[in-house]
Tab-separated table of C-alpha atoms and ligand atoms in Angstrom:
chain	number	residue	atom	x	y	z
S	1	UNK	CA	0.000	0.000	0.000
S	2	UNK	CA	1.555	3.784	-0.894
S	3	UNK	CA	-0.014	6.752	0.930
S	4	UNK	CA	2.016	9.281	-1.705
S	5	UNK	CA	2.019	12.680	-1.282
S	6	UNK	CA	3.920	15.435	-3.788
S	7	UNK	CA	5.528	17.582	-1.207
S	8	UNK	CA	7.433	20.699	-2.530
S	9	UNK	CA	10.367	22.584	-0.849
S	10	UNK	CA	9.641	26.826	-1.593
S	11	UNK	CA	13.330	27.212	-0.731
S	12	UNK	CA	14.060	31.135	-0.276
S	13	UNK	CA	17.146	33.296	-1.022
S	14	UNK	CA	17.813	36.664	0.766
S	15	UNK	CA	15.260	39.115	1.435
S	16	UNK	CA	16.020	42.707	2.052
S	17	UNK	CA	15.401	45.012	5.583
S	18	UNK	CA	13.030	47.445	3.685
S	19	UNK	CA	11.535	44.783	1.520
S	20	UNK	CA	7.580	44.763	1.185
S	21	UNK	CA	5.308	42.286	2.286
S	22	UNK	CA	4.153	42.243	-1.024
S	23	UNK	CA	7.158	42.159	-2.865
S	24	UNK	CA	7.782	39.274	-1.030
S	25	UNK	CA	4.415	37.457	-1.381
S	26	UNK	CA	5.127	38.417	-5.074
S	27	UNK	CA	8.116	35.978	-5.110
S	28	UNK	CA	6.270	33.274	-3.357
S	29	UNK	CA	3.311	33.026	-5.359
S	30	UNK	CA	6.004	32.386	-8.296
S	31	UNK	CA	7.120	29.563	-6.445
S	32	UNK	CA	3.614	28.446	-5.990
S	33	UNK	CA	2.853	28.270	-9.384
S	34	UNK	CA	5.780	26.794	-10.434
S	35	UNK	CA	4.833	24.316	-8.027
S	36	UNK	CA	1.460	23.760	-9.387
S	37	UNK	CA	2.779	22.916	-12.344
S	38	UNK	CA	4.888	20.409	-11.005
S	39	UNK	CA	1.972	18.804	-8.946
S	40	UNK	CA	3.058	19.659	-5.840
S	41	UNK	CA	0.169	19.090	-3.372
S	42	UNK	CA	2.315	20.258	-0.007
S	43	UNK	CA	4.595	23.259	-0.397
S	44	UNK	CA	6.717	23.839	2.377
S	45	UNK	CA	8.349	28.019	3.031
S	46	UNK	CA	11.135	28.858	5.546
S	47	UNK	CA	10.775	30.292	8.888
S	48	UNK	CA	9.950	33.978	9.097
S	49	UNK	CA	9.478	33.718	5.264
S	50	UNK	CA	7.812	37.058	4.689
S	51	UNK	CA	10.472	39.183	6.590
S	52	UNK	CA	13.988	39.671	6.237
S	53	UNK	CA	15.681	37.366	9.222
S	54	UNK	CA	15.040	40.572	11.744
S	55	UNK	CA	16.238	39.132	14.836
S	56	UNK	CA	20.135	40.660	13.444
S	57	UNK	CA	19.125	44.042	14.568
S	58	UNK	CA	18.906	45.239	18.295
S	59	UNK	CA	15.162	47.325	17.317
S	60	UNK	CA	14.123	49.555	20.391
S	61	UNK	CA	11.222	51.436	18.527
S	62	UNK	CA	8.281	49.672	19.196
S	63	UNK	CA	6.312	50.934	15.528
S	64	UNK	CA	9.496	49.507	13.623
S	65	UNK	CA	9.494	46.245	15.417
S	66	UNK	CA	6.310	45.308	14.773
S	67	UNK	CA	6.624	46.377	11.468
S	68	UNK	CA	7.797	42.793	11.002
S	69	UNK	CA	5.111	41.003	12.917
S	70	UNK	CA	1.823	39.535	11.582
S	71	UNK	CA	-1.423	40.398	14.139
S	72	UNK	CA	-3.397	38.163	11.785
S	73	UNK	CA	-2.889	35.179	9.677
S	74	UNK	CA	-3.818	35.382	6.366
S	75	UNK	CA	-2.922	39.387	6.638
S	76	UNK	CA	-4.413	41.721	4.000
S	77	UNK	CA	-1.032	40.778	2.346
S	78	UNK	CA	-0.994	37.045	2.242
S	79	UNK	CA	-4.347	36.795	1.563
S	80	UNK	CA	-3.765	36.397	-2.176
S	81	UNK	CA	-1.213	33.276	-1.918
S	82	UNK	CA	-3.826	31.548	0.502
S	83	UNK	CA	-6.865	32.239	-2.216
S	84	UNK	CA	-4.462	31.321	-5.123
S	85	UNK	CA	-2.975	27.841	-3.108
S	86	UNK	CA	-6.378	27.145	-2.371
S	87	UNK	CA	-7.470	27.512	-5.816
S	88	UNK	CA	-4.828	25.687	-7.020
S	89	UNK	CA	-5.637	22.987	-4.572
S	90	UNK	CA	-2.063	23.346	-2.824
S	91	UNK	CA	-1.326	23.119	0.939
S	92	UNK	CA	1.388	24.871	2.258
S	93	UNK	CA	2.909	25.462	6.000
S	94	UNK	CA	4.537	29.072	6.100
S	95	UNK	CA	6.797	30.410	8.800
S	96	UNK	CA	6.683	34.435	10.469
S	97	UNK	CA	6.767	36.393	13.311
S	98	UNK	CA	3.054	36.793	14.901
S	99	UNK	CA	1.975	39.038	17.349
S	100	UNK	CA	-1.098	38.536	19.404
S	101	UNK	CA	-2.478	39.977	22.628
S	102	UNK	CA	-4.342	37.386	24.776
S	103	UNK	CA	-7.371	37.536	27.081
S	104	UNK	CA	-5.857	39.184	30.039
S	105	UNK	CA	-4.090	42.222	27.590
S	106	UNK	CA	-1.122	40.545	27.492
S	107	UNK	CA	1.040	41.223	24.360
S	108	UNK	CA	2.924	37.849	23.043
S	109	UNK	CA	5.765	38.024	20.489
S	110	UNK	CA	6.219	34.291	18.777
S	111	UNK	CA	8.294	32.486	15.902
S	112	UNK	CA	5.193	30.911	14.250
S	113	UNK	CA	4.216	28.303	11.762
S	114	UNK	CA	1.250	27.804	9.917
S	115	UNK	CA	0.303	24.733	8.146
S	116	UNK	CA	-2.963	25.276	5.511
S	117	UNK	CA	-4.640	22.117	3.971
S	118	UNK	CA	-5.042	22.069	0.098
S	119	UNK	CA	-8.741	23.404	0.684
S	120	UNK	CA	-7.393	26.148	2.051
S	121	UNK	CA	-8.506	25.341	6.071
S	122	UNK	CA	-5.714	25.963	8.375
S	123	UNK	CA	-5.134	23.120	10.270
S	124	UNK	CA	-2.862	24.119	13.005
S	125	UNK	CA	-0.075	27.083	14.034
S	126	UNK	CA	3.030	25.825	15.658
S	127	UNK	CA	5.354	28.491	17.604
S	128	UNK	CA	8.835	27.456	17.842
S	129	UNK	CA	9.739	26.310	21.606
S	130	UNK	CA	13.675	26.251	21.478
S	131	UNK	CA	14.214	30.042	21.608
S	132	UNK	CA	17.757	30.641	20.548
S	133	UNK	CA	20.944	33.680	20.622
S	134	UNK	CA	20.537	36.381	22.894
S	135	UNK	CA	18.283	38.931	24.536
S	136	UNK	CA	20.573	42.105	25.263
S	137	UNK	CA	22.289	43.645	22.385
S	138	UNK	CA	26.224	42.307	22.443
S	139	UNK	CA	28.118	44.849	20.404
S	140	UNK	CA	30.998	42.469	19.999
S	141	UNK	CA	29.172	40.469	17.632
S	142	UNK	CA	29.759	41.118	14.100
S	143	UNK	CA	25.608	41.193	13.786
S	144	UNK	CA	22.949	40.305	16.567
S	145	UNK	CA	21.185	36.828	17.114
S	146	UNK	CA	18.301	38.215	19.534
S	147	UNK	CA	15.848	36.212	19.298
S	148	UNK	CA	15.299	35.852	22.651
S	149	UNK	CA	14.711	39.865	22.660
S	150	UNK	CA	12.410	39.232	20.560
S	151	UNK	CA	10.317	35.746	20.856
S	152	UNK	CA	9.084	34.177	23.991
S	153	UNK	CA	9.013	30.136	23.980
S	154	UNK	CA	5.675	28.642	22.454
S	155	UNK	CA	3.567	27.221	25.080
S	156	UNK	CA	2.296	24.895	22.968
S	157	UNK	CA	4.824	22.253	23.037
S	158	UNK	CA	5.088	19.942	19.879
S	159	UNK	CA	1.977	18.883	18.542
S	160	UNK	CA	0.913	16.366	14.976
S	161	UNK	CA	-2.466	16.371	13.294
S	162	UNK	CA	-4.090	14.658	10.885
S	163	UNK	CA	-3.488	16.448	7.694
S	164	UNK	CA	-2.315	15.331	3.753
S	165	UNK	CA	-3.242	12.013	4.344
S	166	UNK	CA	-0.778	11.270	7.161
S	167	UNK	CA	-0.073	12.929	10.292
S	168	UNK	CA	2.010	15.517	10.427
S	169	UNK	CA	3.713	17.858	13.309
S	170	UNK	CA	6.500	20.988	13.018
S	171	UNK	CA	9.573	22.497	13.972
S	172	UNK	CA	10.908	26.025	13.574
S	173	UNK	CA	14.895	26.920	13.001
S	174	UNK	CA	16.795	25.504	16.172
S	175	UNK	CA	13.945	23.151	17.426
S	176	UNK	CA	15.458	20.874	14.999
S	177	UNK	CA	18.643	20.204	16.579
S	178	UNK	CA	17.390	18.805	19.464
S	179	UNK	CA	16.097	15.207	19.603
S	180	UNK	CA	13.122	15.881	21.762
S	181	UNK	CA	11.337	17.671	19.019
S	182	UNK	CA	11.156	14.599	17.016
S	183	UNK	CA	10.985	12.313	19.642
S	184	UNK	CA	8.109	14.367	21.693
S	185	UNK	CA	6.346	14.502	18.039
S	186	UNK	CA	7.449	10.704	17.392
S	187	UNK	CA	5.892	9.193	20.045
S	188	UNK	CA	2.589	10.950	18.786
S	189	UNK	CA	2.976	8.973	15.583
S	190	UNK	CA	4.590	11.371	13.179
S	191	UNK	CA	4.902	10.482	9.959
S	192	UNK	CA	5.888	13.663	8.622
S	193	UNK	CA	7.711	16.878	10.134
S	194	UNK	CA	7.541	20.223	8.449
S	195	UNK	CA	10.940	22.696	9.207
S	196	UNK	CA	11.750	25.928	8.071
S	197	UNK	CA	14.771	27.282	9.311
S	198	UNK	CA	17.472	30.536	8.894
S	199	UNK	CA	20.994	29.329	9.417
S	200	UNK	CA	23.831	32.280	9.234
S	201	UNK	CA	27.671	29.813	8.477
S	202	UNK	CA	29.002	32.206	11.024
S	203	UNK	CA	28.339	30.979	14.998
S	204	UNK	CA	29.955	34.236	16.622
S	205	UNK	CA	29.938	32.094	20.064
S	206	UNK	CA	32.284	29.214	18.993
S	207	UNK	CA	33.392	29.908	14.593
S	208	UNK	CA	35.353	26.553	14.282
S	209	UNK	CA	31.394	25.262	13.906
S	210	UNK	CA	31.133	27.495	10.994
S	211	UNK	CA	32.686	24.717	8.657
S	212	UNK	CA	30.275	22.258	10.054
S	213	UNK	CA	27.030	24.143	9.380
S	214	UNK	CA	25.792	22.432	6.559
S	215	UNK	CA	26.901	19.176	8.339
S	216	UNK	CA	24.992	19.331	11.229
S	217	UNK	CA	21.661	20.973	9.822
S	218	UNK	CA	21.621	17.341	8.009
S	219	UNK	CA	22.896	15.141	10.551
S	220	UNK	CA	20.217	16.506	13.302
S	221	UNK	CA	17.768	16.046	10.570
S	222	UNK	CA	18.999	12.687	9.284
S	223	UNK	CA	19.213	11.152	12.970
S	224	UNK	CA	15.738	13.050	13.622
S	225	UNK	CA	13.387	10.984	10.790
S	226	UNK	CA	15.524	7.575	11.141
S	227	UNK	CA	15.196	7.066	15.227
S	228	UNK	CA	11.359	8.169	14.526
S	229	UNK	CA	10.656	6.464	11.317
S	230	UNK	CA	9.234	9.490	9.818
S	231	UNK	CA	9.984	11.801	6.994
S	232	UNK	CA	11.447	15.487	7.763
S	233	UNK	CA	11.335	18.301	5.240
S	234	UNK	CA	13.447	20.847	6.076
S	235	UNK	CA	13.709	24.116	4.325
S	236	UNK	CA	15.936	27.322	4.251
S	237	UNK	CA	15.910	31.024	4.078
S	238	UNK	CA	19.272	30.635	1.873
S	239	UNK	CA	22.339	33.401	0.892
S	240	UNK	CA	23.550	36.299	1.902
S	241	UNK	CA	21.084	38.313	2.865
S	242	UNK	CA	21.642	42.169	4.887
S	243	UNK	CA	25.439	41.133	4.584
S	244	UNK	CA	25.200	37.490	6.354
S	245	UNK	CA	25.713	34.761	4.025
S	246	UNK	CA	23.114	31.685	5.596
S	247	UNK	CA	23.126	27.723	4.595
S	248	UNK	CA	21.285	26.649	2.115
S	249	UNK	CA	20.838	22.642	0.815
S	250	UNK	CA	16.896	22.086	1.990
S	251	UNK	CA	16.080	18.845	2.243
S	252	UNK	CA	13.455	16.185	2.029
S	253	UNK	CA	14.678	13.105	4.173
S	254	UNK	CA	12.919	9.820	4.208
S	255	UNK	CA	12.617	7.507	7.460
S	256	UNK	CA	15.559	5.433	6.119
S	257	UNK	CA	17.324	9.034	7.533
S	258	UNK	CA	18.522	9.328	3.661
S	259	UNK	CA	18.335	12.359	1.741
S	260	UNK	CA	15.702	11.962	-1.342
S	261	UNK	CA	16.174	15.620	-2.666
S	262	UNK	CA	18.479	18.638	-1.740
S	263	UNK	CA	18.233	22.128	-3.664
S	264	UNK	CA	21.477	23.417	-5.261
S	265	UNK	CA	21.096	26.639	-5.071
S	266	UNK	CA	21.342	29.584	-2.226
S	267	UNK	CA	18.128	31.639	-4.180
S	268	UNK	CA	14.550	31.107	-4.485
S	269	UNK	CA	14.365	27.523	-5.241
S	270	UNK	CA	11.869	24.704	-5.841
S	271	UNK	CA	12.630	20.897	-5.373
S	272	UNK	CA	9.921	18.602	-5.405
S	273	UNK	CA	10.199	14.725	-4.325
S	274	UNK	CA	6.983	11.994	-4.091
S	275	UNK	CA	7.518	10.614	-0.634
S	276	UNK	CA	5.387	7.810	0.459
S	277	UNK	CA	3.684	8.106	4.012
S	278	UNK	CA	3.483	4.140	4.282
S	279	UNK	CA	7.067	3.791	3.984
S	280	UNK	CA	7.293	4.779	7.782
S	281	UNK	CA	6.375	1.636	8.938
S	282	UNK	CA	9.170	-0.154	8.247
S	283	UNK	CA	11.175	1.780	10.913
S	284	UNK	CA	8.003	2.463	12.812
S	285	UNK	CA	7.363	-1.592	13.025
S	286	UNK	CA	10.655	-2.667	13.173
S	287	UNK	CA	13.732	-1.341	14.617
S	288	UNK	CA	11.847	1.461	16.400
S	289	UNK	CA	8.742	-0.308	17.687
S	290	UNK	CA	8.017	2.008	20.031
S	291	UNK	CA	5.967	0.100	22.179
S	292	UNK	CA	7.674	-3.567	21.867
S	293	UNK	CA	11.416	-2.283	21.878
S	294	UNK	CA	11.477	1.438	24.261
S	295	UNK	CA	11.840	0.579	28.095
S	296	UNK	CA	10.741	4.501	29.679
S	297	UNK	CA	11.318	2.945	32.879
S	298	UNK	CA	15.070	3.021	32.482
S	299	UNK	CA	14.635	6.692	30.942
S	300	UNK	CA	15.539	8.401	34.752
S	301	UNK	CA	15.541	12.132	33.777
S	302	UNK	CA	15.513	14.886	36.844
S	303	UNK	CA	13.682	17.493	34.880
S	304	UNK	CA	14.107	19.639	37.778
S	305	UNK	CA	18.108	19.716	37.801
S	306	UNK	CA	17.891	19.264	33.955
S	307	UNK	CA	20.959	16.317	34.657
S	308	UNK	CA	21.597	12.957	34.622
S	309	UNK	CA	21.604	10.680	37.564
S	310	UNK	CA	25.817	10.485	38.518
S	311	UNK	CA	27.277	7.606	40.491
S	312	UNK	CA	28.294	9.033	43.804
S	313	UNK	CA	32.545	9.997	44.202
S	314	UNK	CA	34.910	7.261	44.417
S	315	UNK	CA	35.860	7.900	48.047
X	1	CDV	N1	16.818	30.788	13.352
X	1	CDV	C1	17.453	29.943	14.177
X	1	CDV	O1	16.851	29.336	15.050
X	1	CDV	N2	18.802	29.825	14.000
X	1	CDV	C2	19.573	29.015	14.874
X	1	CDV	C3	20.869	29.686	15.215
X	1	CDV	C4	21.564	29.024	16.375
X	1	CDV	C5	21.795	29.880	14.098
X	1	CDV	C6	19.774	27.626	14.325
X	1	CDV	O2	19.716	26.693	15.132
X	1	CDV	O3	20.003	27.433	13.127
């Protein structure tokens, strides 16, 4: 039996500080159609797709800063690429910055996903939950990672739904390189996991990872879909964008943890691969049986002290 689905990667090169919303959307509806001609029924965008990667800039004024948050989702902006996908009969899960103020009058600033079926329903908004950089401005840096100035955790935690067929959860940026997200989301029966991420080569706090970038935003991924048995699409914000060149090579990797398509290029880029949602249960039946192989009651963890269980001093 196949469960196929044609799942597209919208990979995205730079975008500038001052660009427009719609100048953006613009470029993304290209990649839409050229999508739709290809079939695609799932396109997948980066994280914080219709801004330039903000979080570079230390931004005190309030009315600029918001400037590159969304208070609504589809915005007067996006609205066209969510009538147009849903015309075209084409889901798609988008990543930016949302804004929202809650029941009480509190104002929340998160790193959000959206994922839209191909009727055009939204089916669920995911805000990222690892929280990375900084939240003071360090003027040593050669250009700011402050996320943490400007994005509080999602409280969500990692969720799947039944969507495309299959069930399907999501990750934002630095989520993926921990192996709770796919674990937390794998033990809910993933079969596919949707990432967008922005990746600068240069890590100010340690540069001999620089050379490694492109190495570990695969090997997290890779090790991510094979111990879960599930497919992961992840897919980048790419080149040098405001000055800071960023990884590129989105991927599509199956549950074999083997990489079934990879762009080439650091621009706007579609790559498309046919990945089959039944394919998971080889790993999911076999070598990661969940249920007949994992043994949680030798998984000690002191969440409290956030570390392991040491054997007491040789005296
Ligand atoms: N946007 C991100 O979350 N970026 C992070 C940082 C650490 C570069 C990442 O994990 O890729």
């Amino acid at each position: 039996m196949s469960r196929n689905l044609d799942v597209g990667m919208a990979q995205m090169g730079p975008t500038a500080r001052h660009a427009t919303r719609g100048e953006v959307v613009k470029r993304m509806m290209e990649l839409l159609h050229e999508a739709a001609e290809r079939k695609v029924e799932l396109l997948v965008y980066p994280e914080l797709a219709l801004t330039t990667f903000f979080p570079r800039w230390h931004i005190e004024d309030e009315e600029e800063m918001l400037s590159f948050f969304e208070e609504e989702m589809p915005s007067e902006a996006t609205q066209p690429l969510f009538d147009e996908a849903a015309r075209l009969g084409i889901g798609f899960c988008l990543g930016y910055a949302e804004v929202l103020t809650d029941d009480e009058g509190v104002t929340h600033r998160y790193n959000t996903q959206i994922l839209v079926e191909r009727d055009g329903s939204q089916v669920a908004r995911f805000r990222k939950i690892h929280i990375p950089g900084h939240a003071d401005n360090q003027e040593w840096r050669p250009f700011q990672h402050l996320e943490r100035y400007y994005f509080e955790s999602g409280p969500g935690g990692f969720g799947v739904w039944r969507a495309f067929g299959g069930i399907v959860g999501m990750a934002i940026c630095n989520d993926r390189r921990w192996s709770e997200t796919y674990r937390v989301m794998g033990l809910q029966g993933a079969e596919l996991i949707l990432i967008g991420y922005n990746t600068p080569y240069f890590y100010a706090a340690d540069p001999q990872q620089n050379a490694l970038q492109n190495f570990h935003n695969h090997v997290v991924m890779q090790a991510g879909a094979y111990q879960n048995g599930c497919w992961v699409v992840g897919v980048a914000k790419a080149g040098t964008e405001e000055g800071v060149e960023n990884i590129a090579q989105s991927v599509i990797v199956a549950p074999s943890g083997q990489i079934v398509c990879q762009t080439i290029t650091d621009g706007d880029e579609l790559a498309v691969a046919r990945i089959d949602l039944d394919f998971c249960r080889f790993y999911k039946e076999n070598v990661f049986n969940f249920d007949l192989y994992r043994v949680p009651e030798h998984y000690r963890i002191i969440s409290e002290t956030r570390g392991a269980i040491l054997p007491p001093e040789p005296e």
